Each structure stands twice: as C-alpha cells, then as structure tokens.
mmCIF file with all atom_site columns, C-alpha atoms in Angstrom:
data_model
loop_
_atom_site.group_PDB
_atom_site.id
_atom_site.type_symbol
_atom_site.label_atom_id
_atom_site.label_alt_id
_atom_site.label_comp_id
_atom_site.label_asym_id
_atom_site.label_entity_id
_atom_site.label_seq_id
_atom_site.pdbx_PDB_ins_code
_atom_site.Cartn_x
_atom_site.Cartn_y
_atom_site.Cartn_z
_atom_site.occupancy
_atom_site.B_iso_or_equiv
_atom_site.pdbx_formal_charge
_atom_site.auth_seq_id
_atom_site.auth_comp_id
_atom_site.auth_asym_id
_atom_site.auth_atom_id
_atom_site.pdbx_PDB_model_num
ATOM 1   C CA . MET A 1 1   ? 256.302 103.136 -29.364 1.00 70.00 ? 1   MET A CA 1
ATOM 2   C CA . HIS A 1 2   ? 253.098 101.967 -31.071 1.00 88.00 ? 2   HIS A CA 1
ATOM 3   C CA . ASN A 1 3   ? 251.134 99.174  -29.404 1.00 92.00 ? 3   ASN A CA 1
ATOM 4   C CA . ILE A 1 4   ? 249.772 96.516  -31.791 1.00 95.00 ? 4   ILE A CA 1
ATOM 5   C CA . LEU A 1 5   ? 247.431 93.641  -30.967 1.00 96.00 ? 5   LEU A CA 1
ATOM 6   C CA . ILE A 1 6   ? 247.902 90.456  -33.032 1.00 96.00 ? 6   ILE A CA 1
ATOM 7   C CA . VAL A 1 7   ? 244.738 88.309  -33.161 1.00 96.00 ? 7   VAL A CA 1
ATOM 8   C CA . GLU A 1 8   ? 245.788 85.055  -34.826 1.00 95.00 ? 8   GLU A CA 1
ATOM 9   C CA . ASP A 1 9   ? 245.092 81.465  -33.778 1.00 93.00 ? 9   ASP A CA 1
ATOM 10  C CA . GLU A 1 10  ? 248.094 79.928  -35.584 1.00 92.00 ? 10  GLU A CA 1
ATOM 11  C CA . GLN A 1 11  ? 251.078 80.121  -33.256 1.00 92.00 ? 11  GLN A CA 1
ATOM 12  C CA . PRO A 1 12  ? 253.768 79.980  -36.011 1.00 92.00 ? 12  PRO A CA 1
ATOM 13  C CA . ILE A 1 13  ? 252.237 83.023  -37.739 1.00 91.00 ? 13  ILE A CA 1
ATOM 14  C CA . ARG A 1 14  ? 251.916 84.888  -34.425 1.00 92.00 ? 14  ARG A CA 1
ATOM 15  C CA . THR A 1 15  ? 255.556 84.136  -33.682 1.00 93.00 ? 15  THR A CA 1
ATOM 16  C CA . MET A 1 16  ? 256.736 85.295  -37.113 1.00 92.00 ? 16  MET A CA 1
ATOM 17  C CA . VAL A 1 17  ? 254.713 88.502  -36.964 1.00 94.00 ? 17  VAL A CA 1
ATOM 18  C CA . SER A 1 18  ? 255.751 89.219  -33.367 1.00 94.00 ? 18  SER A CA 1
ATOM 19  C CA . PHE A 1 19  ? 259.423 88.733  -34.195 1.00 93.00 ? 19  PHE A CA 1
ATOM 20  C CA . ALA A 1 20  ? 259.276 91.070  -37.212 1.00 93.00 ? 20  ALA A CA 1
ATOM 21  C CA . LEU A 1 21  ? 257.340 93.785  -35.404 1.00 94.00 ? 21  LEU A CA 1
ATOM 22  C CA . SER A 1 22  ? 259.452 93.586  -32.254 1.00 93.00 ? 22  SER A CA 1
ATOM 23  C CA . ARG A 1 23  ? 262.568 94.143  -34.320 1.00 92.00 ? 23  ARG A CA 1
ATOM 24  C CA . ALA A 1 24  ? 260.872 97.175  -35.877 1.00 93.00 ? 24  ALA A CA 1
ATOM 25  C CA . GLY A 1 25  ? 260.283 98.668  -32.425 1.00 93.00 ? 25  GLY A CA 1
ATOM 26  C CA . PHE A 1 26  ? 256.596 97.962  -31.878 1.00 94.00 ? 26  PHE A CA 1
ATOM 27  C CA . GLU A 1 27  ? 255.079 96.998  -28.537 1.00 93.00 ? 27  GLU A CA 1
ATOM 28  C CA . LEU A 1 28  ? 252.969 93.868  -28.955 1.00 94.00 ? 28  LEU A CA 1
ATOM 29  C CA . SER A 1 29  ? 250.150 91.920  -27.357 1.00 95.00 ? 29  SER A CA 1
ATOM 30  C CA . GLU A 1 30  ? 248.712 88.648  -28.646 1.00 95.00 ? 30  GLU A CA 1
ATOM 31  C CA . ALA A 1 31  ? 245.390 86.823  -28.719 1.00 96.00 ? 31  ALA A CA 1
ATOM 32  C CA . ALA A 1 32  ? 244.330 83.512  -30.242 1.00 95.00 ? 32  ALA A CA 1
ATOM 33  C CA . ASP A 1 33  ? 240.573 84.169  -30.349 1.00 95.00 ? 33  ASP A CA 1
ATOM 34  C CA . ALA A 1 34  ? 237.920 86.847  -29.829 1.00 94.00 ? 34  ALA A CA 1
ATOM 35  C CA . GLU A 1 35  ? 237.671 86.306  -26.075 1.00 94.00 ? 35  GLU A CA 1
ATOM 36  C CA . GLN A 1 36  ? 241.402 86.798  -25.596 1.00 95.00 ? 36  GLN A CA 1
ATOM 37  C CA . ALA A 1 37  ? 241.306 89.806  -27.938 1.00 95.00 ? 37  ALA A CA 1
ATOM 38  C CA . TYR A 1 38  ? 238.702 91.551  -25.780 1.00 93.00 ? 38  TYR A CA 1
ATOM 39  C CA . ALA A 1 39  ? 240.764 90.809  -22.678 1.00 93.00 ? 39  ALA A CA 1
ATOM 40  C CA . GLU A 1 40  ? 243.868 92.344  -24.268 1.00 93.00 ? 40  GLU A CA 1
ATOM 41  C CA . ILE A 1 41  ? 241.922 95.413  -25.435 1.00 92.00 ? 41  ILE A CA 1
ATOM 42  C CA . ASP A 1 42  ? 240.603 95.903  -21.888 1.00 89.00 ? 42  ASP A CA 1
ATOM 43  C CA . ARG A 1 43  ? 244.105 95.503  -20.477 1.00 89.00 ? 43  ARG A CA 1
ATOM 44  C CA . LYS A 1 44  ? 245.721 97.982  -22.855 1.00 88.00 ? 44  LYS A CA 1
ATOM 45  C CA . ARG A 1 45  ? 243.987 99.650  -25.776 1.00 89.00 ? 45  ARG A CA 1
ATOM 46  C CA . PRO A 1 46  ? 245.984 98.969  -28.979 1.00 93.00 ? 46  PRO A CA 1
ATOM 47  C CA . GLU A 1 47  ? 246.722 101.591 -31.620 1.00 91.00 ? 47  GLU A CA 1
ATOM 48  C CA . LEU A 1 48  ? 246.219 98.990  -34.366 1.00 94.00 ? 48  LEU A CA 1
ATOM 49  C CA . ILE A 1 49  ? 244.906 95.424  -34.611 1.00 96.00 ? 49  ILE A CA 1
ATOM 50  C CA . LEU A 1 50  ? 246.176 92.707  -36.948 1.00 96.00 ? 50  LEU A CA 1
ATOM 51  C CA . MET A 1 51  ? 243.181 90.403  -37.331 1.00 95.00 ? 51  MET A CA 1
ATOM 52  C CA . ASP A 1 52  ? 243.051 86.889  -38.738 1.00 93.00 ? 52  ASP A CA 1
ATOM 53  C CA . TRP A 1 53  ? 239.786 86.130  -40.541 1.00 91.00 ? 53  TRP A CA 1
ATOM 54  C CA . MET A 1 54  ? 239.484 82.421  -39.651 1.00 90.00 ? 54  MET A CA 1
ATOM 55  C CA . LEU A 1 55  ? 239.501 82.509  -35.847 1.00 92.00 ? 55  LEU A CA 1
ATOM 56  C CA . PRO A 1 56  ? 237.993 79.706  -33.766 1.00 92.00 ? 56  PRO A CA 1
ATOM 57  C CA . GLY A 1 57  ? 234.549 80.525  -32.409 1.00 92.00 ? 57  GLY A CA 1
ATOM 58  C CA . MET A 1 58  ? 233.726 84.087  -33.464 1.00 93.00 ? 58  MET A CA 1
ATOM 59  C CA . ASN A 1 59  ? 235.536 84.759  -36.743 1.00 93.00 ? 59  ASN A CA 1
ATOM 60  C CA . GLY A 1 60  ? 237.641 87.839  -37.353 1.00 92.00 ? 60  GLY A CA 1
ATOM 61  C CA . LEU A 1 61  ? 235.075 89.536  -39.581 1.00 91.00 ? 61  LEU A CA 1
ATOM 62  C CA . GLU A 1 62  ? 232.358 89.348  -36.934 1.00 92.00 ? 62  GLU A CA 1
ATOM 63  C CA . LEU A 1 63  ? 234.815 90.562  -34.295 1.00 93.00 ? 63  LEU A CA 1
ATOM 64  C CA . VAL A 1 64  ? 235.603 93.600  -36.456 1.00 91.00 ? 64  VAL A CA 1
ATOM 65  C CA . ARG A 1 65  ? 231.878 94.321  -36.812 1.00 88.00 ? 65  ARG A CA 1
ATOM 66  C CA . ARG A 1 66  ? 231.433 94.214  -33.040 1.00 88.00 ? 66  ARG A CA 1
ATOM 67  C CA . LEU A 1 67  ? 234.418 96.476  -32.462 1.00 88.00 ? 67  LEU A CA 1
ATOM 68  C CA . GLN A 1 68  ? 232.942 98.921  -34.985 1.00 82.00 ? 68  GLN A CA 1
ATOM 69  C CA . ARG A 1 69  ? 229.633 99.017  -33.101 1.00 79.00 ? 69  ARG A CA 1
ATOM 70  C CA . ASP A 1 70  ? 231.374 99.911  -29.825 1.00 78.00 ? 70  ASP A CA 1
ATOM 71  C CA . ALA A 1 71  ? 232.158 103.623 -29.407 1.00 68.00 ? 71  ALA A CA 1
ATOM 72  C CA . ASN A 1 72  ? 235.207 102.704 -27.314 1.00 75.00 ? 72  ASN A CA 1
ATOM 73  C CA . THR A 1 73  ? 236.830 100.630 -30.061 1.00 83.00 ? 73  THR A CA 1
ATOM 74  C CA . GLN A 1 74  ? 235.371 101.763 -33.384 1.00 79.00 ? 74  GLN A CA 1
ATOM 75  C CA . ASP A 1 75  ? 238.300 104.072 -34.128 1.00 79.00 ? 75  ASP A CA 1
ATOM 76  C CA . ILE A 1 76  ? 240.992 101.396 -33.685 1.00 87.00 ? 76  ILE A CA 1
ATOM 77  C CA . PRO A 1 77  ? 242.345 100.646 -37.187 1.00 89.00 ? 77  PRO A CA 1
ATOM 78  C CA . VAL A 1 78  ? 242.290 96.996  -38.283 1.00 92.00 ? 78  VAL A CA 1
ATOM 79  C CA . ILE A 1 79  ? 244.378 95.181  -40.886 1.00 93.00 ? 79  ILE A CA 1
ATOM 80  C CA . MET A 1 80  ? 242.886 91.827  -41.899 1.00 91.00 ? 80  MET A CA 1
ATOM 81  C CA . LEU A 1 81  ? 245.265 88.898  -42.423 1.00 91.00 ? 81  LEU A CA 1
ATOM 82  C CA . THR A 1 82  ? 243.713 86.107  -44.471 1.00 86.00 ? 82  THR A CA 1
ATOM 83  C CA . ALA A 1 83  ? 244.172 83.472  -47.138 1.00 84.00 ? 83  ALA A CA 1
ATOM 84  C CA . ARG A 1 84  ? 240.814 84.500  -48.630 1.00 80.00 ? 84  ARG A CA 1
ATOM 85  C CA . THR A 1 85  ? 241.576 86.464  -51.785 1.00 74.00 ? 85  THR A CA 1
ATOM 86  C CA . GLU A 1 86  ? 238.203 86.666  -53.570 1.00 80.00 ? 86  GLU A CA 1
ATOM 87  C CA . GLU A 1 87  ? 236.968 90.177  -54.347 1.00 80.00 ? 87  GLU A CA 1
ATOM 88  C CA . ALA A 1 88  ? 233.724 89.505  -52.461 1.00 83.00 ? 88  ALA A CA 1
ATOM 89  C CA . ASP A 1 89  ? 235.691 88.655  -49.309 1.00 83.00 ? 89  ASP A CA 1
ATOM 90  C CA . LYS A 1 90  ? 237.679 91.877  -49.562 1.00 82.00 ? 90  LYS A CA 1
ATOM 91  C CA . ILE A 1 91  ? 234.502 93.905  -50.064 1.00 82.00 ? 91  ILE A CA 1
ATOM 92  C CA . ASN A 1 92  ? 232.922 92.237  -47.023 1.00 82.00 ? 92  ASN A CA 1
ATOM 93  C CA . GLY A 1 93  ? 235.998 93.128  -45.021 1.00 84.00 ? 93  GLY A CA 1
ATOM 94  C CA . PHE A 1 94  ? 235.950 96.789  -46.033 1.00 82.00 ? 94  PHE A CA 1
ATOM 95  C CA . ASN A 1 95  ? 232.209 96.972  -45.413 1.00 80.00 ? 95  ASN A CA 1
ATOM 96  C CA . ALA A 1 96  ? 232.808 95.611  -41.902 1.00 81.00 ? 96  ALA A CA 1
ATOM 97  C CA . GLY A 1 97  ? 235.234 98.456  -41.228 1.00 80.00 ? 97  GLY A CA 1
ATOM 98  C CA . ILE A 1 98  ? 238.748 97.144  -41.833 1.00 86.00 ? 98  ILE A CA 1
ATOM 99  C CA . ASP A 1 99  ? 241.432 99.591  -42.970 1.00 83.00 ? 99  ASP A CA 1
ATOM 100 C CA . ASP A 1 100 ? 243.584 97.262  -45.052 1.00 87.00 ? 100 ASP A CA 1
ATOM 101 C CA . TYR A 1 101 ? 243.698 93.677  -46.264 1.00 86.00 ? 101 TYR A CA 1
ATOM 102 C CA . ILE A 1 102 ? 246.801 91.475  -46.535 1.00 89.00 ? 102 ILE A CA 1
ATOM 103 C CA . SER A 1 103 ? 246.635 88.098  -48.256 1.00 86.00 ? 103 SER A CA 1
ATOM 104 C CA . LYS A 1 104 ? 248.553 85.156  -46.830 1.00 87.00 ? 104 LYS A CA 1
ATOM 105 C CA . PRO A 1 105 ? 251.334 84.340  -47.354 1.00 86.00 ? 105 PRO A CA 1
ATOM 106 C CA . PHE A 1 106 ? 252.906 87.770  -46.896 1.00 88.00 ? 106 PHE A CA 1
ATOM 107 C CA . SER A 1 107 ? 256.393 89.044  -46.251 1.00 90.00 ? 107 SER A CA 1
ATOM 108 C CA . PRO A 1 108 ? 257.404 90.891  -43.061 1.00 90.00 ? 108 PRO A CA 1
ATOM 109 C CA . ALA A 1 109 ? 258.476 93.829  -45.256 1.00 92.00 ? 109 ALA A CA 1
ATOM 110 C CA . GLU A 1 110 ? 255.009 94.155  -46.824 1.00 91.00 ? 110 GLU A CA 1
ATOM 111 C CA . LEU A 1 111 ? 253.354 93.852  -43.417 1.00 92.00 ? 111 LEU A CA 1
ATOM 112 C CA . LEU A 1 112 ? 255.538 96.601  -41.940 1.00 93.00 ? 112 LEU A CA 1
ATOM 113 C CA . ALA A 1 113 ? 254.887 98.902  -44.893 1.00 91.00 ? 113 ALA A CA 1
ATOM 114 C CA . ARG A 1 114 ? 251.130 98.481  -44.604 1.00 89.00 ? 114 ARG A CA 1
ATOM 115 C CA . ILE A 1 115 ? 251.152 98.973  -40.827 1.00 92.00 ? 115 ILE A CA 1
ATOM 116 C CA . GLN A 1 116 ? 253.138 102.188 -41.172 1.00 89.00 ? 116 GLN A CA 1
ATOM 117 C CA . ALA A 1 117 ? 250.789 103.448 -43.902 1.00 84.00 ? 117 ALA A CA 1
ATOM 118 C CA . VAL A 1 118 ? 247.678 102.804 -41.786 1.00 84.00 ? 118 VAL A CA 1
ATOM 119 C CA . LEU A 1 119 ? 249.264 104.415 -38.713 1.00 84.00 ? 119 LEU A CA 1
ATOM 120 C CA . ARG A 1 120 ? 250.167 107.502 -40.748 1.00 77.00 ? 120 ARG A CA 1
ATOM 121 C CA . ARG A 1 121 ? 246.560 107.816 -41.925 1.00 70.00 ? 121 ARG A CA 1
ATOM 122 C CA . THR A 1 122 ? 245.307 107.337 -38.366 1.00 67.00 ? 122 THR A CA 1
ATOM 123 C CA . GLN A 1 123 ? 247.621 110.013 -36.997 1.00 64.00 ? 123 GLN A CA 1
ATOM 124 C CA . THR A 1 124 ? 246.462 112.404 -39.720 1.00 53.00 ? 124 THR A CA 1
ATOM 125 C CA . SER A 1 125 ? 242.805 111.740 -38.970 1.00 53.00 ? 125 SER A CA 1
ATOM 126 C CA . SER A 1 126 ? 243.227 112.071 -35.193 1.00 52.00 ? 126 SER A CA 1
ATOM 127 C CA . ALA A 1 127 ? 243.899 115.805 -35.403 1.00 50.00 ? 127 ALA A CA 1
ATOM 128 C CA . PRO A 1 128 ? 241.642 117.983 -33.189 1.00 52.00 ? 128 PRO A CA 1
ATOM 129 C CA . THR A 1 129 ? 238.131 118.263 -34.619 1.00 63.00 ? 129 THR A CA 1
ATOM 130 C CA . ASN A 1 130 ? 238.310 122.014 -35.206 1.00 74.00 ? 130 ASN A CA 1
ATOM 131 C CA . GLN A 1 131 ? 241.760 122.103 -36.777 1.00 82.00 ? 131 GLN A CA 1
ATOM 132 C CA . PRO A 1 132 ? 241.829 123.406 -40.386 1.00 89.00 ? 132 PRO A CA 1
ATOM 133 C CA . LEU A 1 133 ? 242.167 120.625 -42.948 1.00 92.00 ? 133 LEU A CA 1
ATOM 134 C CA . GLU A 1 134 ? 244.091 120.944 -46.196 1.00 91.00 ? 134 GLU A CA 1
ATOM 135 C CA . TYR A 1 135 ? 244.839 118.489 -48.986 1.00 89.00 ? 135 TYR A CA 1
ATOM 136 C CA . GLU A 1 136 ? 246.496 119.788 -52.125 1.00 87.00 ? 136 GLU A CA 1
ATOM 137 C CA . HIS A 1 137 ? 243.978 122.262 -53.630 1.00 86.00 ? 137 HIS A CA 1
ATOM 138 C CA . LEU A 1 138 ? 241.233 121.855 -51.022 1.00 93.00 ? 138 LEU A CA 1
ATOM 139 C CA . PHE A 1 139 ? 241.028 123.713 -47.682 1.00 95.00 ? 139 PHE A CA 1
ATOM 140 C CA . LEU A 1 140 ? 238.351 123.361 -44.983 1.00 94.00 ? 140 LEU A CA 1
ATOM 141 C CA . ASP A 1 141 ? 238.082 125.488 -41.850 1.00 92.00 ? 141 ASP A CA 1
ATOM 142 C CA . PRO A 1 142 ? 235.623 123.963 -39.335 1.00 87.00 ? 142 PRO A CA 1
ATOM 143 C CA . LEU A 1 143 ? 235.444 127.108 -37.181 1.00 84.00 ? 143 LEU A CA 1
ATOM 144 C CA . SER A 1 144 ? 234.543 129.553 -39.954 1.00 87.00 ? 144 SER A CA 1
ATOM 145 C CA . HIS A 1 145 ? 232.595 126.841 -41.818 1.00 86.00 ? 145 HIS A CA 1
ATOM 146 C CA . ARG A 1 146 ? 234.388 127.743 -45.061 1.00 90.00 ? 146 ARG A CA 1
ATOM 147 C CA . VAL A 1 147 ? 235.690 125.544 -47.863 1.00 94.00 ? 147 VAL A CA 1
ATOM 148 C CA . THR A 1 148 ? 237.993 126.824 -50.576 1.00 95.00 ? 148 THR A CA 1
ATOM 149 C CA . ALA A 1 149 ? 239.293 125.124 -53.704 1.00 92.00 ? 149 ALA A CA 1
ATOM 150 C CA . LYS A 1 150 ? 242.260 126.762 -55.415 1.00 87.00 ? 150 LYS A CA 1
ATOM 151 C CA . SER A 1 151 ? 241.572 129.894 -53.319 1.00 87.00 ? 151 SER A CA 1
ATOM 152 C CA . THR A 1 152 ? 237.926 130.079 -54.476 1.00 92.00 ? 152 THR A CA 1
ATOM 153 C CA . GLU A 1 153 ? 235.297 129.776 -51.747 1.00 93.00 ? 153 GLU A CA 1
ATOM 154 C CA . LEU A 1 154 ? 232.751 127.005 -52.308 1.00 92.00 ? 154 LEU A CA 1
ATOM 155 C CA . GLU A 1 155 ? 229.139 126.936 -51.195 1.00 87.00 ? 155 GLU A CA 1
ATOM 156 C CA . PHE A 1 156 ? 228.068 123.819 -49.284 1.00 83.00 ? 156 PHE A CA 1
ATOM 157 C CA . GLY A 1 157 ? 224.951 122.864 -47.397 1.00 81.00 ? 157 GLY A CA 1
ATOM 158 C CA . PRO A 1 158 ? 225.429 121.720 -43.794 1.00 81.00 ? 158 PRO A CA 1
ATOM 159 C CA . THR A 1 159 ? 225.221 118.013 -44.681 1.00 83.00 ? 159 THR A CA 1
ATOM 160 C CA . GLU A 1 160 ? 227.774 118.242 -47.495 1.00 89.00 ? 160 GLU A CA 1
ATOM 161 C CA . PHE A 1 161 ? 230.050 120.233 -45.176 1.00 89.00 ? 161 PHE A CA 1
ATOM 162 C CA . ARG A 1 162 ? 229.888 117.546 -42.447 1.00 88.00 ? 162 ARG A CA 1
ATOM 163 C CA . LEU A 1 163 ? 230.441 114.816 -45.001 1.00 92.00 ? 163 LEU A CA 1
ATOM 164 C CA . LEU A 1 164 ? 233.452 116.534 -46.561 1.00 94.00 ? 164 LEU A CA 1
ATOM 165 C CA . LYS A 1 165 ? 234.892 117.318 -43.130 1.00 91.00 ? 165 LYS A CA 1
ATOM 166 C CA . PHE A 1 166 ? 234.607 113.655 -42.115 1.00 90.00 ? 166 PHE A CA 1
ATOM 167 C CA . PHE A 1 167 ? 236.246 112.530 -45.366 1.00 92.00 ? 167 PHE A CA 1
ATOM 168 C CA . MET A 1 168 ? 239.122 114.987 -44.951 1.00 91.00 ? 168 MET A CA 1
ATOM 169 C CA . GLN A 1 169 ? 239.670 113.845 -41.369 1.00 88.00 ? 169 GLN A CA 1
ATOM 170 C CA . HIS A 1 170 ? 239.909 110.232 -42.572 1.00 87.00 ? 170 HIS A CA 1
ATOM 171 C CA . PRO A 1 171 ? 241.724 110.255 -45.937 1.00 89.00 ? 171 PRO A CA 1
ATOM 172 C CA . ASP A 1 172 ? 242.390 107.103 -47.971 1.00 87.00 ? 172 ASP A CA 1
ATOM 173 C CA . ARG A 1 173 ? 239.971 104.997 -45.947 1.00 87.00 ? 173 ARG A CA 1
ATOM 174 C CA . VAL A 1 174 ? 236.931 103.271 -47.431 1.00 88.00 ? 174 VAL A CA 1
ATOM 175 C CA . TYR A 1 175 ? 233.589 103.886 -45.711 1.00 88.00 ? 175 TYR A CA 1
ATOM 176 C CA . SER A 1 176 ? 230.305 102.155 -46.429 1.00 87.00 ? 176 SER A CA 1
ATOM 177 C CA . ARG A 1 177 ? 227.096 104.172 -46.733 1.00 86.00 ? 177 ARG A CA 1
ATOM 178 C CA . GLU A 1 178 ? 226.058 103.008 -43.262 1.00 81.00 ? 178 GLU A CA 1
ATOM 179 C CA . GLN A 1 179 ? 229.336 104.188 -41.743 1.00 83.00 ? 179 GLN A CA 1
ATOM 180 C CA . LEU A 1 180 ? 229.037 107.566 -43.459 1.00 86.00 ? 180 LEU A CA 1
ATOM 181 C CA . LEU A 1 181 ? 225.485 107.950 -42.187 1.00 82.00 ? 181 LEU A CA 1
ATOM 182 C CA . ASN A 1 182 ? 226.567 107.141 -38.628 1.00 75.00 ? 182 ASN A CA 1
ATOM 183 C CA . ASN A 1 183 ? 229.520 109.529 -38.695 1.00 77.00 ? 183 ASN A CA 1
ATOM 184 C CA . ALA A 1 184 ? 228.262 112.450 -40.778 1.00 77.00 ? 184 ALA A CA 1
ATOM 185 C CA . TRP A 1 185 ? 224.539 112.338 -39.932 1.00 74.00 ? 185 TRP A CA 1
ATOM 186 C CA . GLY A 1 186 ? 224.635 110.729 -36.467 1.00 64.00 ? 186 GLY A CA 1
ATOM 187 C CA . ARG A 1 187 ? 223.517 107.356 -35.152 1.00 53.00 ? 187 ARG A CA 1
ATOM 188 C CA . ASN A 1 188 ? 220.073 108.599 -34.107 1.00 49.00 ? 188 ASN A CA 1
ATOM 189 C CA . VAL A 1 189 ? 219.150 109.975 -37.529 1.00 52.00 ? 189 VAL A CA 1
ATOM 190 C CA . TYR A 1 190 ? 217.103 107.560 -39.611 1.00 59.00 ? 190 TYR A CA 1
ATOM 191 C CA . VAL A 1 191 ? 217.449 108.129 -43.360 1.00 63.00 ? 191 VAL A CA 1
ATOM 192 C CA . GLU A 1 192 ? 217.854 105.840 -46.352 1.00 74.00 ? 192 GLU A CA 1
ATOM 193 C CA . GLU A 1 193 ? 221.424 104.730 -47.072 1.00 75.00 ? 193 GLU A CA 1
ATOM 194 C CA . ARG A 1 194 ? 221.020 105.886 -50.691 1.00 79.00 ? 194 ARG A CA 1
ATOM 195 C CA . THR A 1 195 ? 220.715 109.429 -49.330 1.00 84.00 ? 195 THR A CA 1
ATOM 196 C CA . VAL A 1 196 ? 224.510 109.304 -49.088 1.00 88.00 ? 196 VAL A CA 1
ATOM 197 C CA . ASP A 1 197 ? 224.744 108.930 -52.873 1.00 91.00 ? 197 ASP A CA 1
ATOM 198 C CA . VAL A 1 198 ? 222.783 112.151 -53.383 1.00 89.00 ? 198 VAL A CA 1
ATOM 199 C CA . HIS A 1 199 ? 225.124 114.142 -51.150 1.00 91.00 ? 199 HIS A CA 1
ATOM 200 C CA . ILE A 1 200 ? 228.206 112.554 -52.717 1.00 93.00 ? 200 ILE A CA 1
ATOM 201 C CA . LEU A 1 201 ? 226.895 113.717 -56.098 1.00 93.00 ? 201 LEU A CA 1
ATOM 202 C CA . ARG A 1 202 ? 226.455 117.251 -54.744 1.00 91.00 ? 202 ARG A CA 1
ATOM 203 C CA . LEU A 1 203 ? 229.985 117.213 -53.313 1.00 93.00 ? 203 LEU A CA 1
ATOM 204 C CA . ARG A 1 204 ? 231.468 116.172 -56.630 1.00 94.00 ? 204 ARG A CA 1
ATOM 205 C CA . LYS A 1 205 ? 229.388 118.739 -58.490 1.00 93.00 ? 205 LYS A CA 1
ATOM 206 C CA . ALA A 1 206 ? 230.779 121.503 -56.255 1.00 92.00 ? 206 ALA A CA 1
ATOM 207 C CA . LEU A 1 207 ? 234.366 120.296 -56.713 1.00 93.00 ? 207 LEU A CA 1
ATOM 208 C CA . ALA A 1 208 ? 234.112 119.658 -60.471 1.00 94.00 ? 208 ALA A CA 1
ATOM 209 C CA . PRO A 1 209 ? 234.650 123.272 -61.682 1.00 93.00 ? 209 PRO A CA 1
ATOM 210 C CA . HIS A 1 210 ? 238.046 123.150 -59.963 1.00 92.00 ? 210 HIS A CA 1
ATOM 211 C CA . GLY A 1 211 ? 239.021 119.781 -61.417 1.00 92.00 ? 211 GLY A CA 1
ATOM 212 C CA . ILE A 1 212 ? 239.133 117.974 -58.083 1.00 93.00 ? 212 ILE A CA 1
ATOM 213 C CA . GLU A 1 213 ? 235.900 115.979 -58.113 1.00 93.00 ? 213 GLU A CA 1
ATOM 214 C CA . HIS A 1 214 ? 238.089 112.839 -58.275 1.00 94.00 ? 214 HIS A CA 1
ATOM 215 C CA . TYR A 1 215 ? 239.011 113.422 -54.613 1.00 94.00 ? 215 TYR A CA 1
ATOM 216 C CA . ILE A 1 216 ? 235.718 111.661 -53.755 1.00 95.00 ? 216 ILE A CA 1
ATOM 217 C CA . GLN A 1 217 ? 236.083 108.120 -55.087 1.00 94.00 ? 217 GLN A CA 1
ATOM 218 C CA . THR A 1 218 ? 233.616 105.270 -55.425 1.00 94.00 ? 218 THR A CA 1
ATOM 219 C CA . VAL A 1 219 ? 234.911 101.865 -54.336 1.00 90.00 ? 219 VAL A CA 1
ATOM 220 C CA . ARG A 1 220 ? 232.716 99.360  -56.131 1.00 88.00 ? 220 ARG A CA 1
ATOM 221 C CA . GLY A 1 221 ? 230.680 97.230  -53.769 1.00 86.00 ? 221 GLY A CA 1
ATOM 222 C CA . ALA A 1 222 ? 232.225 98.825  -50.673 1.00 87.00 ? 222 ALA A CA 1
ATOM 223 C CA . GLY A 1 223 ? 231.446 102.544 -50.445 1.00 90.00 ? 223 GLY A CA 1
ATOM 224 C CA . TYR A 1 224 ? 233.420 105.762 -50.822 1.00 93.00 ? 224 TYR A CA 1
ATOM 225 C CA . ARG A 1 225 ? 236.793 107.208 -49.904 1.00 92.00 ? 225 ARG A CA 1
ATOM 226 C CA . PHE A 1 226 ? 238.516 110.595 -49.970 1.00 93.00 ? 226 PHE A CA 1
ATOM 227 C CA . SER A 1 227 ? 241.907 110.370 -51.670 1.00 91.00 ? 227 SER A CA 1
ATOM 228 C CA . PRO A 1 228 ? 243.503 113.501 -53.183 1.00 83.00 ? 228 PRO A CA 1
ATOM 229 C CA . SER A 1 229 ? 246.596 111.569 -54.286 1.00 73.00 ? 229 SER A CA 1
ATOM 230 C CA . ALA A 1 230 ? 244.802 109.093 -56.556 1.00 60.00 ? 230 ALA A CA 1
#
C-alpha cells in the first residue's frame, strides 16, 4: 500500500482527493501548510506528495525547493496541484523539482492515472545503483562500465557515462542543469551550469549513429529528460 501525503489548505479539495485515493487503496496523510507537511514527513515518510501551490505562509513551490535541498527528502516525487496554468509557472515548477503538474479543476480519474505513472517511474528509478539498465535499444552496465546501442559498444568519457546512467535511472523526469550537476557531478564540484549542455551534446553525438539521439530531450526553459518512448 503506497503512502501519499496531501498538502492542500482547502478542506473540500483535501476531502475529495482523500476519498478518491482511499477508494483506490492508498494510505493517506494530510497537511494544510508547510509546517504540518514537515510534521507528517517526520512521522511517516511518504512515497509521493500531492502539493498545492498556493499554501498559506510558505507556498508549495518554496516547500518543494526546500525538500529538494534536503538529502532525506529530495527523492520523494511531487505532483503539483494548482490553478496556475501559465507556461512560466509550469517551468518554475519543473525547475524546482516537481515530477508532474495537474491543473485545477481535475478529475479523480486523471489524478489517479498521474499518480500511478509517477509511482511507476519512481519504482523503476529506485533499482539498485549497480543493476544493468536497459531501454529499448540502449543498454548500460554500471559494473563493467559499458554502454551498447543495438549491440554495438559505445565509447563514453566518465562524465558522459555518469550523466547517462543518472538519466537511465530516472526516465521521463525533467531535470534542470543545476539538478544534473548535483547528481552527475556531485554537490561539491563547482562548474558552470552550461557545462551540462556540452556533455548533453556529446551524449547525443554518440547516440546519433544508432538513431537514438532523441532519447535525450530538451525541455524548453526547464532542462533535459531521458525518454526512449517519445
């Protein structure tokens, strides 16, 4: 049974969401603001957070940013619930680290579908670090440090290898340059964010002869994602 934290200050919405998710078999906890959210996370770490943007006090976007900066919570997936539908708002949300974005009003069916999709991605990306990774025509073995595309071995530098490994461990999720630097380079390495673009270009160049350079996608204004199915 998956445990989901609902952070929403409007009681009618919390009630509607709780009812729908309870019927679907989820275990739930609720919070009306950031302070209550932290208390619930300390009490029982959720597997996913549904976050309202317009919370009283600290808003949902800032709360997501703080969760992302904490090593104990940065891997908890977040779906943002909001009436804000401008592209700039969505980009800000993805840059902050959210996994999906649902505009109000929404149906319980859409909410359930998106939750299940995010949980599937999370379960895929939570595989042991040294487990081989395979998506369609691309195979990566962390132990032997080998990458093959359509059975042909590819040559990668250590940075491109770490970057590709991170992408393949977290498919279909958008990461900003800063997040990629923190995860593929390390938080104590100080390089320009645009360095990421150079290594993305090298990754695509290596994949291009095999027709799979589209696996590494640019999300305008937000960052990059790895998505073999697109």
